[in-house]
Coordinates of N, CA and C in Angstrom, one line a residue:
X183 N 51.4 -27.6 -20.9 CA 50.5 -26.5 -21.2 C 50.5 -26.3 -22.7
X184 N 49.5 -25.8 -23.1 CA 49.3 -25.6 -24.5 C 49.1 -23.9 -24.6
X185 N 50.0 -23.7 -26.0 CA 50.1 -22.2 -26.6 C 49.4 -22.3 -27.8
X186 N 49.1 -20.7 -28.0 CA 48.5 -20.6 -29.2 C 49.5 -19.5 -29.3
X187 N 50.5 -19.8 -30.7 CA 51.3 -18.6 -31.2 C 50.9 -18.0 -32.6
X188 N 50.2 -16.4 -32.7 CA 49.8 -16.0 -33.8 C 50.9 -14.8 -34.3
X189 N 51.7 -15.4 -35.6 CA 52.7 -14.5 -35.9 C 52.7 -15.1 -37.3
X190 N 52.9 -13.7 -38.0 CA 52.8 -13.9 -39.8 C 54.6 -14.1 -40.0
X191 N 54.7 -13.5 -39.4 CA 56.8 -13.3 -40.3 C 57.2 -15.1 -39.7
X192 N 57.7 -15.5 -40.8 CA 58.2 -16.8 -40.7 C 59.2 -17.2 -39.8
X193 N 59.8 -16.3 -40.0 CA 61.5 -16.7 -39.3 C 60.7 -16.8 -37.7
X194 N 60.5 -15.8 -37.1 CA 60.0 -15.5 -35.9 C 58.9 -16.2 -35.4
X195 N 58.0 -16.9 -36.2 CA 57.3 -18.1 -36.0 C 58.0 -19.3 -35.7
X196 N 59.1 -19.7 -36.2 CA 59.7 -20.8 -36.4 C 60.7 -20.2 -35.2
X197 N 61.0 -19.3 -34.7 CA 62.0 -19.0 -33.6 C 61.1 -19.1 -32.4
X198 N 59.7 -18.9 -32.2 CA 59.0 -19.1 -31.1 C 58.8 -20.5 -31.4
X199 N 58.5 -21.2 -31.9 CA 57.6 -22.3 -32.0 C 59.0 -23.3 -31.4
X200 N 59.7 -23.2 -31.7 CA 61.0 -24.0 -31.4 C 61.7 -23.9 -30.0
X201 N 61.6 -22.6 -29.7 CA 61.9 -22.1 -28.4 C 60.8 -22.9 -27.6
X202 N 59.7 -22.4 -27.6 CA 58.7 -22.8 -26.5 C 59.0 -24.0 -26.6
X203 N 58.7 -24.8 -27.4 CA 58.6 -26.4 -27.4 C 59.5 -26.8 -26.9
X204 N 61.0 -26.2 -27.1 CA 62.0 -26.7 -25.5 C 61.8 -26.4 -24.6
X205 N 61.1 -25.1 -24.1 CA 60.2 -25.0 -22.8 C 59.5 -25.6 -22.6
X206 N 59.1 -26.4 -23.1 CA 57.9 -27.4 -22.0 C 56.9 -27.4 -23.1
X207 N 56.2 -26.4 -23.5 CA 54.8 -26.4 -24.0 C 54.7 -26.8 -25.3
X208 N 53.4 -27.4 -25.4 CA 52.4 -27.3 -26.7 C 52.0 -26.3 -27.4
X209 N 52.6 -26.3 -28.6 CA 52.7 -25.2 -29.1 C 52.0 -25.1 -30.5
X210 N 50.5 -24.5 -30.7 CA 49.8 -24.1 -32.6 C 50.0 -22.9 -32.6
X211 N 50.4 -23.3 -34.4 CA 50.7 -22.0 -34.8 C 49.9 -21.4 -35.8
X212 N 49.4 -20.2 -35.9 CA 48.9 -19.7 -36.9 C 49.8 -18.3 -37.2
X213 N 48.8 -17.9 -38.6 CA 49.2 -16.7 -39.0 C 48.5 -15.7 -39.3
X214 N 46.8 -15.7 -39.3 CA 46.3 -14.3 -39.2 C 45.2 -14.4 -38.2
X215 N 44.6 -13.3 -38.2 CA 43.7 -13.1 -37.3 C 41.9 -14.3 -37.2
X216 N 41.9 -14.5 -38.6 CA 40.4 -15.0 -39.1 C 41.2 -16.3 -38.3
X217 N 42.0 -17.3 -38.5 CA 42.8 -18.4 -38.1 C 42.9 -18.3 -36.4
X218 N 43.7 -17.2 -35.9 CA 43.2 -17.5 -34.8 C 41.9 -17.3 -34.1
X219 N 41.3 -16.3 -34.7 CA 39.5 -16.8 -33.9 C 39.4 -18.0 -33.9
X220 N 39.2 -18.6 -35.1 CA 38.3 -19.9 -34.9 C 39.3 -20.8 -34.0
X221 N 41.0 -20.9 -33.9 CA 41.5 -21.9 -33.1 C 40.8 -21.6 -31.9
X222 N 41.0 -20.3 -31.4 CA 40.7 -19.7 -29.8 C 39.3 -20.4 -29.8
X223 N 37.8 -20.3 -30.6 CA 37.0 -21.0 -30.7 C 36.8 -22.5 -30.3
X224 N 38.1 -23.5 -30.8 CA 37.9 -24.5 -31.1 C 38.7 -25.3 -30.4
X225 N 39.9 -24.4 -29.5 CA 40.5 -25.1 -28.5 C 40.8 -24.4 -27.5
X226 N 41.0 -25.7 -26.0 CA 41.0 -24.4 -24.9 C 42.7 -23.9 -24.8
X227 N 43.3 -23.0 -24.5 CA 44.7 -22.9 -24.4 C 44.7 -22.7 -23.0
X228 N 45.9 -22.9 -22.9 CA 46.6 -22.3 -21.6 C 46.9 -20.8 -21.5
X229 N 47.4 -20.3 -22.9 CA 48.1 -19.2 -23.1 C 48.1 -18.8 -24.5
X230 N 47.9 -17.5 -24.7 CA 48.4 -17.1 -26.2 C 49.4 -15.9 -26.3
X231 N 50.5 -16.1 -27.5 CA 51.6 -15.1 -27.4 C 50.7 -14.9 -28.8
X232 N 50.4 -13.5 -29.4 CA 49.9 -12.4 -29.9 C 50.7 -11.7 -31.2
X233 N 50.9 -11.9 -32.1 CA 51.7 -10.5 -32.4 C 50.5 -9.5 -32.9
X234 N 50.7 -8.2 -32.9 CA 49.8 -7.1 -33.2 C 49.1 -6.7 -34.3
X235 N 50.4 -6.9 -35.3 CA 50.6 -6.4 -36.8 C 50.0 -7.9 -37.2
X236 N 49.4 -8.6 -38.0 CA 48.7 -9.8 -38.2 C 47.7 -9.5 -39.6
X237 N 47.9 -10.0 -40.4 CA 46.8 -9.7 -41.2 C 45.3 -10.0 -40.8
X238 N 44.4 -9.1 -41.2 CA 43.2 -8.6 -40.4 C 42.4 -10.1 -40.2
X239 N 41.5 -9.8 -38.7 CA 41.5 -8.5 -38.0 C 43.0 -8.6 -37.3
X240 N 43.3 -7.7 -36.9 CA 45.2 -7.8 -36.5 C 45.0 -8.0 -34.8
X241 N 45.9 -7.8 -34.1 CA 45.7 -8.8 -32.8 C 45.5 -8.2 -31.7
X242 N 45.0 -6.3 -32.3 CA 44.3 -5.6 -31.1 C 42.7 -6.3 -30.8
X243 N 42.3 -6.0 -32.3 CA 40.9 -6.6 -32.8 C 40.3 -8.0 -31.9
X244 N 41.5 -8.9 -32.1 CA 41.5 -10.3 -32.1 C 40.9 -11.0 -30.5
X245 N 42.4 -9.6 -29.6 CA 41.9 -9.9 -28.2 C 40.8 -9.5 -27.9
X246 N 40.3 -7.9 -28.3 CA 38.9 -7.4 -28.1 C 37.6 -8.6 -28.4
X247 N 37.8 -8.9 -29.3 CA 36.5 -10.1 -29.6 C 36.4 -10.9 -28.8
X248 N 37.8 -11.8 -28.5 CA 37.9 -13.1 -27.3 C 37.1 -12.7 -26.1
X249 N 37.8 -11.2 -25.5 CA 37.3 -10.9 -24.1 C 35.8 -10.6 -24.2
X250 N 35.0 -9.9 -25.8 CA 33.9 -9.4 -25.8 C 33.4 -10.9 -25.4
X251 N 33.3 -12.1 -25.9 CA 32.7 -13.0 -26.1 C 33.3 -14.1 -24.6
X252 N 33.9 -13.4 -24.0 CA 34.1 -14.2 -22.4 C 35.0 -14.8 -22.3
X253 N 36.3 -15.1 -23.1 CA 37.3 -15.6 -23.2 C 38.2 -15.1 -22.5
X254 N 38.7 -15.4 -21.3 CA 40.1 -15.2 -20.3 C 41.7 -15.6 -20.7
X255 N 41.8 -16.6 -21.3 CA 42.9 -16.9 -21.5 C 44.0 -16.1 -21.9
X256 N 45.0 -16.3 -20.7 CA 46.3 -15.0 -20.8 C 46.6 -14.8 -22.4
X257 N 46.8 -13.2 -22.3 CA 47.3 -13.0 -23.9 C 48.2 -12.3 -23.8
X258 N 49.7 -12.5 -23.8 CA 51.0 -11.7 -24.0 C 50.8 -11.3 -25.7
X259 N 50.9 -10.0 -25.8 CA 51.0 -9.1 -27.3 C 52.0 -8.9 -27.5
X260 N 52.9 -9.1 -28.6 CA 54.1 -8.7 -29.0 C 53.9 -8.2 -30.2
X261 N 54.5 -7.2 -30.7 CA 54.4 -6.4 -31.7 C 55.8 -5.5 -31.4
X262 N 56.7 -5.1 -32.9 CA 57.6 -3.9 -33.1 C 57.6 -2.9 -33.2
X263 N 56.1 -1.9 -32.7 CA 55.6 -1.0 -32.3 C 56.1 -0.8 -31.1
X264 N 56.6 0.3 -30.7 CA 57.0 0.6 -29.1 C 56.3 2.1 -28.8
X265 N 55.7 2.6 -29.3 CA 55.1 3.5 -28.7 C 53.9 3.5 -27.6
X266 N 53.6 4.6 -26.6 CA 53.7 3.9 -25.4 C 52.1 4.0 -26.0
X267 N 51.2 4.8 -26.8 CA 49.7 4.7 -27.1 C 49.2 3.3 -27.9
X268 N 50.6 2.5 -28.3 CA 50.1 1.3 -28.8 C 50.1 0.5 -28.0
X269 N 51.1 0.6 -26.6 CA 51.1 -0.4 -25.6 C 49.9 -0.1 -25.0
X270 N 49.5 1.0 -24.9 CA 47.6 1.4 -24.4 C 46.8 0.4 -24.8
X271 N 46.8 0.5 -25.8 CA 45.9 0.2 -26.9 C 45.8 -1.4 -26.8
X272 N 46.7 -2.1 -26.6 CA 46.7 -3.7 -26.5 C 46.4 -4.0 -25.4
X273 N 46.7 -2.9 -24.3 CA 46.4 -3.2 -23.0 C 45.1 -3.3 -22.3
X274 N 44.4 -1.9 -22.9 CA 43.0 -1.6 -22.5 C 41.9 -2.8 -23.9
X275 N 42.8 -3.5 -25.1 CA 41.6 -4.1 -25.6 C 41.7 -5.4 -25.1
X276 N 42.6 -5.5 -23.7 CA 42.0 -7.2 -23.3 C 43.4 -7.7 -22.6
X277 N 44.3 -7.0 -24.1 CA 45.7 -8.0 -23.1 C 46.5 -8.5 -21.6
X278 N 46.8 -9.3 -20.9 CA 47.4 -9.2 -19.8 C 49.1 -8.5 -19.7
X279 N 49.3 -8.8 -20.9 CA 51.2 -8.1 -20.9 C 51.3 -7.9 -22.5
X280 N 52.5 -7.2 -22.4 CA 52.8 -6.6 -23.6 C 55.0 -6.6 -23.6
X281 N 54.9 -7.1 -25.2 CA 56.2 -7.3 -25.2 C 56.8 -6.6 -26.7
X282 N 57.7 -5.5 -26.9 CA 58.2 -5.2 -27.6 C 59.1 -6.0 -28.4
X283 N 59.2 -6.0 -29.7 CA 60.3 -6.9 -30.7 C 61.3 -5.7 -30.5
X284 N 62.8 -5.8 -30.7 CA 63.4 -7.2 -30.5 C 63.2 -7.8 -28.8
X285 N 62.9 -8.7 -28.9 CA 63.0 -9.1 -27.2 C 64.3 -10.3 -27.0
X286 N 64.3 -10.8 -25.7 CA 65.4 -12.0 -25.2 C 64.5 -13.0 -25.0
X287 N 64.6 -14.3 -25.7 CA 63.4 -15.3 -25.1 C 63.6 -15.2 -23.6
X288 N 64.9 -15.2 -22.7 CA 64.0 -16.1 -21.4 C 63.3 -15.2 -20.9
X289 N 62.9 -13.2 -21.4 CA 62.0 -12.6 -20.6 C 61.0 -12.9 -21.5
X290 N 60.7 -13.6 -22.8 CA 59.7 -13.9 -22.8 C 59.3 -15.0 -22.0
X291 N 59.9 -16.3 -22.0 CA 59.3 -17.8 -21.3 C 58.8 -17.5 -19.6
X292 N 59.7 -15.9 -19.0 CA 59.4 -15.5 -17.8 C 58.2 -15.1 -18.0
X293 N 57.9 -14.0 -19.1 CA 56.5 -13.5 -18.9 C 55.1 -14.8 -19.2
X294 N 55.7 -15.9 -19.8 CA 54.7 -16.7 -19.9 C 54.5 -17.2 -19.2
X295 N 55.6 -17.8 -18.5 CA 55.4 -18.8 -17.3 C 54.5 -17.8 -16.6
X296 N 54.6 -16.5 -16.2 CA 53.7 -16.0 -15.0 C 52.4 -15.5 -15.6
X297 N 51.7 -15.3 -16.6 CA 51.0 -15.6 -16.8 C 49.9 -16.8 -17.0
X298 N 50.5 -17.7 -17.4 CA 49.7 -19.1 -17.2 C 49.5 -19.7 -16.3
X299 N 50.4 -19.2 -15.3 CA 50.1 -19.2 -13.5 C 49.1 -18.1 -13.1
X300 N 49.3 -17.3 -13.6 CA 48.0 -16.8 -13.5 C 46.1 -17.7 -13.5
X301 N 46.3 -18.2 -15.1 CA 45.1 -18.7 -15.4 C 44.2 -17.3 -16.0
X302 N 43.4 -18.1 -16.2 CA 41.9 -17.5 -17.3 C 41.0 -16.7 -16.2
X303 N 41.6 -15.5 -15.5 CA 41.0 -14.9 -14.6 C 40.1 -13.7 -15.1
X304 N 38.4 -13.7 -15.1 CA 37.6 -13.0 -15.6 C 37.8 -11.4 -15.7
X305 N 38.2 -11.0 -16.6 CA 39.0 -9.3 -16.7 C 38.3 -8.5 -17.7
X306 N 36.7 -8.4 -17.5 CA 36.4 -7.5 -18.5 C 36.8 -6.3 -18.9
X307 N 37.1 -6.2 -20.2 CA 37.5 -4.4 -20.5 C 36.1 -3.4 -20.3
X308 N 34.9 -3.8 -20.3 CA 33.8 -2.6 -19.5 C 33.1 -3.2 -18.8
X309 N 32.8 -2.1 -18.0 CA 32.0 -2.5 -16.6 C 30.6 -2.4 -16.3
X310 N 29.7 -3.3 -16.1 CA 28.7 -3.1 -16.8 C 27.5 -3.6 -15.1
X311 N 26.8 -2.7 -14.5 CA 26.0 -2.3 -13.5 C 24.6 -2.2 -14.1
X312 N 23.3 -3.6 -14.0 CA 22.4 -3.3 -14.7 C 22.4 -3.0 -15.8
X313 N 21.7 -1.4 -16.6 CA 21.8 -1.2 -17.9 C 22.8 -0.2 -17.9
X314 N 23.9 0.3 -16.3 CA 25.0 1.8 -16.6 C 26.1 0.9 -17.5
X315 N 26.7 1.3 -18.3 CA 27.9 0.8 -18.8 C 29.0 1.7 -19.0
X316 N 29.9 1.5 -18.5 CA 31.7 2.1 -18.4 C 32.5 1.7 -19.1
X317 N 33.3 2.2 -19.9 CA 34.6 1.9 -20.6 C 35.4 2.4 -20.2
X318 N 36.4 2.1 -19.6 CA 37.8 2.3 -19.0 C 38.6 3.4 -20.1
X319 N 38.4 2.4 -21.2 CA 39.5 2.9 -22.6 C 39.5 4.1 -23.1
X320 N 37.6 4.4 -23.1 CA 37.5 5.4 -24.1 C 36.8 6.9 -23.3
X321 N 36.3 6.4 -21.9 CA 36.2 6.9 -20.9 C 34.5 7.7 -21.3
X322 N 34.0 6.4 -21.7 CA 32.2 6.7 -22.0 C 31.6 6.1 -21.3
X323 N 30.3 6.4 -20.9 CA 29.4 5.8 -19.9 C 28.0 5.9 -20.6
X324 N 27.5 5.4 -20.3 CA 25.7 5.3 -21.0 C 25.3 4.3 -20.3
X325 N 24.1 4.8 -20.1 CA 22.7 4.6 -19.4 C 22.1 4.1 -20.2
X326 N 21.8 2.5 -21.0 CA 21.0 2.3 -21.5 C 21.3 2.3 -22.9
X327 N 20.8 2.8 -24.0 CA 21.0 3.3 -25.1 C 21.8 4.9 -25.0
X328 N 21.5 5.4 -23.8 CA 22.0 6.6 -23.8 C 23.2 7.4 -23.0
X329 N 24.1 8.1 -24.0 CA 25.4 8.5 -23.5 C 25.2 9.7 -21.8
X330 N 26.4 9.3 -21.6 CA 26.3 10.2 -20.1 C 27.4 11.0 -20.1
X331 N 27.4 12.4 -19.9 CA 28.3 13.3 -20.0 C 29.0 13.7 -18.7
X332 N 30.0 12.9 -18.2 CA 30.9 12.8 -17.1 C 32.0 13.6 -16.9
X333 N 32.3 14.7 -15.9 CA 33.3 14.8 -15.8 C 34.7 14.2 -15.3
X334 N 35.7 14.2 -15.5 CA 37.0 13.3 -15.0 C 36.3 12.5 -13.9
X335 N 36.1 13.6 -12.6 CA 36.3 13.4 -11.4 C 34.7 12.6 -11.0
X336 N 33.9 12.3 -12.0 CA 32.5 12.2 -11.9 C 32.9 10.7 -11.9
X337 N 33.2 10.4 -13.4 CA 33.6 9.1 -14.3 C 34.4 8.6 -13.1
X338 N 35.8 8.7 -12.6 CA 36.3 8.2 -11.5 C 35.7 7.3 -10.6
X339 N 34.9 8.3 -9.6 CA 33.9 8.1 -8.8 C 33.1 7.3 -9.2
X340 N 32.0 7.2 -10.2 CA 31.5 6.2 -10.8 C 31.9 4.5 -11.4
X341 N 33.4 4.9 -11.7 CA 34.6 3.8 -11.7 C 35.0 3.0 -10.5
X342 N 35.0 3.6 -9.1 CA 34.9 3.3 -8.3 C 33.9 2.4 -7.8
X343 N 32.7 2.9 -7.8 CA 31.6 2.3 -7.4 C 31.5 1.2 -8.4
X344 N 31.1 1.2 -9.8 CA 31.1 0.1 -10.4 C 32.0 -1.3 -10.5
X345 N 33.1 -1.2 -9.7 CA 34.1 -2.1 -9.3 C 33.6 -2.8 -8.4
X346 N 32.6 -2.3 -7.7 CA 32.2 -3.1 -6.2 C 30.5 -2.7 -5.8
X347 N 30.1 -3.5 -7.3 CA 28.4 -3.3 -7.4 C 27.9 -3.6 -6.1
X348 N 26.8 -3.6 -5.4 CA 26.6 -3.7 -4.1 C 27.6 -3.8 -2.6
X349 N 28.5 -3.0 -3.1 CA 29.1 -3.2 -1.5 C 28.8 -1.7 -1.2
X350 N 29.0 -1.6 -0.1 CA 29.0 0.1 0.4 C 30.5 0.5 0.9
X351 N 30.9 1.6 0.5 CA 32.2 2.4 0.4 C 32.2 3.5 0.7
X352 N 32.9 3.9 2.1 CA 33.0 4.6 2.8 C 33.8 5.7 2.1
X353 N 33.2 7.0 2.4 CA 33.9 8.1 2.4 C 35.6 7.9 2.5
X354 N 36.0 7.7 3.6 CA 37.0 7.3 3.2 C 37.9 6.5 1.9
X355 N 37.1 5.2 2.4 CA 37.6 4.6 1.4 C 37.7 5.2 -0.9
X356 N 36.6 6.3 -0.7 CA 36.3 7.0 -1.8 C 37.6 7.9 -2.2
X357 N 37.6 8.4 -1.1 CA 39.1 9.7 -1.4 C 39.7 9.1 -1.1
X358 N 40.4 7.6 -0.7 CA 41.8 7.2 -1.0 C 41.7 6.8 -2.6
X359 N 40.8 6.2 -3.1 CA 40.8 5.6 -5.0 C 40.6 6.9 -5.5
X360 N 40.1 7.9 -5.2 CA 39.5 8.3 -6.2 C 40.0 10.3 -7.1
X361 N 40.3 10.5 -5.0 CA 41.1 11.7 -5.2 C 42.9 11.4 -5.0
X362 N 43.5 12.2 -4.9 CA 44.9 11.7 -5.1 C 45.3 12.0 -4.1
X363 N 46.8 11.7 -3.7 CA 47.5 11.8 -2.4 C 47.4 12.6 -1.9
X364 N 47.9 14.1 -3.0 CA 48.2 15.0 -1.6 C 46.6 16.0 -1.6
X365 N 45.5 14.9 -1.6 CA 44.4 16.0 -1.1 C 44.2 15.9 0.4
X366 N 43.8 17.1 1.0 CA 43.7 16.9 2.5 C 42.3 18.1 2.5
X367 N 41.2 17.6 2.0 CA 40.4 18.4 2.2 C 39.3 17.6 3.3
X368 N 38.2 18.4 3.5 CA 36.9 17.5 4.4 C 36.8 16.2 3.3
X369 N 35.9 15.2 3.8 CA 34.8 14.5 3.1 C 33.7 14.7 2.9
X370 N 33.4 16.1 3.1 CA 31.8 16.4 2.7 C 32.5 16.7 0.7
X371 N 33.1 16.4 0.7 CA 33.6 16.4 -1.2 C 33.0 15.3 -1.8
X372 N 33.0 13.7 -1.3 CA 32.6 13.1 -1.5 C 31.0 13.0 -2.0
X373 N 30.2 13.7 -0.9 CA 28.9 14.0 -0.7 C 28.6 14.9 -1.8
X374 N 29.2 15.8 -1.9 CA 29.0 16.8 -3.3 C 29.1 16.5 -4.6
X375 N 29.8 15.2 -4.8 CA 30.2 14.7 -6.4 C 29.5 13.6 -6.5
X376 N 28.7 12.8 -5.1 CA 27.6 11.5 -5.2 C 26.5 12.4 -5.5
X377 N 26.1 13.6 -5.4 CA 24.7 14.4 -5.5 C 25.2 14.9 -7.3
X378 N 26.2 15.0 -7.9 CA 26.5 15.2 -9.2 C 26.2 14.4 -9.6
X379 N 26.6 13.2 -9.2 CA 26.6 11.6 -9.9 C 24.6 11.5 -10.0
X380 N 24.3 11.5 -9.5 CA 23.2 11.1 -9.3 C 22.2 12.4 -10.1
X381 N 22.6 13.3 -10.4 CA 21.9 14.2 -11.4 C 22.0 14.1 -12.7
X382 N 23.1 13.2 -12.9 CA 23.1 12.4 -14.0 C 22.6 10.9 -14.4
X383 N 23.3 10.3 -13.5 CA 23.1 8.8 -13.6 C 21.4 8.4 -13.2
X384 N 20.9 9.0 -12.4 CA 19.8 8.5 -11.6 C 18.7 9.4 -11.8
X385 N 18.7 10.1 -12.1 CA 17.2 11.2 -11.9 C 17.1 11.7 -12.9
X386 N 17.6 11.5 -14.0 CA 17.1 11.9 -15.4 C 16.1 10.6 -15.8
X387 N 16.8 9.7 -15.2 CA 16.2 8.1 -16.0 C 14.9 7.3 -14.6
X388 N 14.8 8.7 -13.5 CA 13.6 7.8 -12.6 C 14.8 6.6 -11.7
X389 N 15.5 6.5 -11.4 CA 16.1 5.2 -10.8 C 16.7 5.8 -9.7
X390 N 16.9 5.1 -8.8 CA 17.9 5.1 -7.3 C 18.6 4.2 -7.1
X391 N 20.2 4.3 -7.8 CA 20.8 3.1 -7.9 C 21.8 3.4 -7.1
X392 N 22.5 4.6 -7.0 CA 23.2 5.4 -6.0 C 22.9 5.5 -4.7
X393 N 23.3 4.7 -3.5 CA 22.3 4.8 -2.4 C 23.0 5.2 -1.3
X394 N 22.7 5.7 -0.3 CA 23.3 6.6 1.1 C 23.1 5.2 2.0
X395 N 23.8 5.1 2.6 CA 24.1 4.0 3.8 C 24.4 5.3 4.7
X396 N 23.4 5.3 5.8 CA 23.4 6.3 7.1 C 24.6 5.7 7.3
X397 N 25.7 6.6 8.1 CA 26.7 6.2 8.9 C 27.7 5.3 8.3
X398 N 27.6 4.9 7.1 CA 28.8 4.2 6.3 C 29.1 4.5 5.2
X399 N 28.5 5.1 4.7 CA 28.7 5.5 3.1 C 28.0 5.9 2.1
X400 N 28.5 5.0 1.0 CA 27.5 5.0 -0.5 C 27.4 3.7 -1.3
X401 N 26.4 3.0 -1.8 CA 26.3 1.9 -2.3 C 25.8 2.0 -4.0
X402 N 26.2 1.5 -5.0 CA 25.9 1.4 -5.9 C 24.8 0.4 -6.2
X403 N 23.7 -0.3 -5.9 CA 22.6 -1.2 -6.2 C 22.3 -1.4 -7.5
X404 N 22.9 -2.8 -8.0 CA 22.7 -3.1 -9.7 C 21.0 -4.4 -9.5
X405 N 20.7 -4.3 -8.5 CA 19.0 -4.5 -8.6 C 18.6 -2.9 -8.7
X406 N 18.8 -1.9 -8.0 CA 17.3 -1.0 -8.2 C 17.3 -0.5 -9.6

């Protein structure tokens, strides 16, 4: 299998590159961000080990572009950052895992090996229904060119649905994702926050994309 390892600090380049390659793998190395675009460009990998801090664009940036532009290939982030808003942060711009410096190689060659068993499995960071678009990260929605003013429990719901463009999802199945454990209210809740969703999402803009399935549910329709 082939790696792509992007790390500026020398020593730690030359401590991965040496390591992996007794693991098994094929291992290029670069050092900043402009360098790895074009490799990720220009060859397919198996896997990429990440560091964060990278001279620009640095390697939150780096993964965001790959995934904008359709690229899957696992990315473990390592960076000496441990705060838990930067592990956010790498997480929601694409990454599959995240590894704090100082680390023990064999939990890194563990985390690699299980990612590359994974494979290049399609993980967009927004969710995109027709012209509705969702961000996970930043927790924005728009219709088009135009922003949609969601509340928590709105955005959820809508999160929900846009996960499973044309299937229909039962009431039930709504308040197990969407409200939390210990709710034990009716399901006519559900009914009241799909008539919110839809004073938003759908009847400002003319559309019925929100749809009632008599006797089963609710369907999200990314044709209507």
């Amino acid at each position: 299998m082939r790696l792509l390892v992007v790390e500026d600090d020398p020593p730690m380049s030359a401590l991965l590159d040496r390591g992996l390659r007794r693991a098994g793998y094929a291992v290029d190395i670069v050092v900043t961000g402009v360098d790895a675009l074009w490799r990720i460009a220009e060859t397919e990998y198996d896997g990429i080990v990440l560091d964060a801090t990278i001279p620009p664009p640095d390697g939150f940036e780096v993964v965001r572009r790959i995934r904008a532009d359709g690229v899957w290939v696992p990315v473990l982030m390592l960076t000496a950052r441990d705060h838990v808003q930067d592990r956010v942060r790498g997480l929601d711009a694409g990454a599959d895992d995240y590894l704090t410096k100082p680390f023990a190689l064999d939990e890194l060659y563990a985390r690699v090996r299980a990612l590359t068993r994974r494979g290049p499995v399609p993980r967009p960071t927004q969710l995109l229904v027709g012209d509705l678009e969702l961000d996970p990260a930043t927790h924005r929605v728009r219709r088009g060119t135009t922003p949609l003013d969601l509340s928590a429990r709105e955005f959820a719901l809508l999160h929900e649905f846009m996960r499973h463009p044309g299937e229909t999802l039962s009431r039930t199945h709504l308040i197990d994702h969407v409200w939390d454990f210990a709710y034990d209210g009716g399901s006519n809740v559900v009914d009241v926050y799909v008539r919110h969703l839809r004073d938003k999402i759908d009847r400002p803009f003319d559309r019925d994309t929100l749809r009632t399935v008599r006797g089963a549910g609710y369907r999200l329709d990314p044709e209507a």
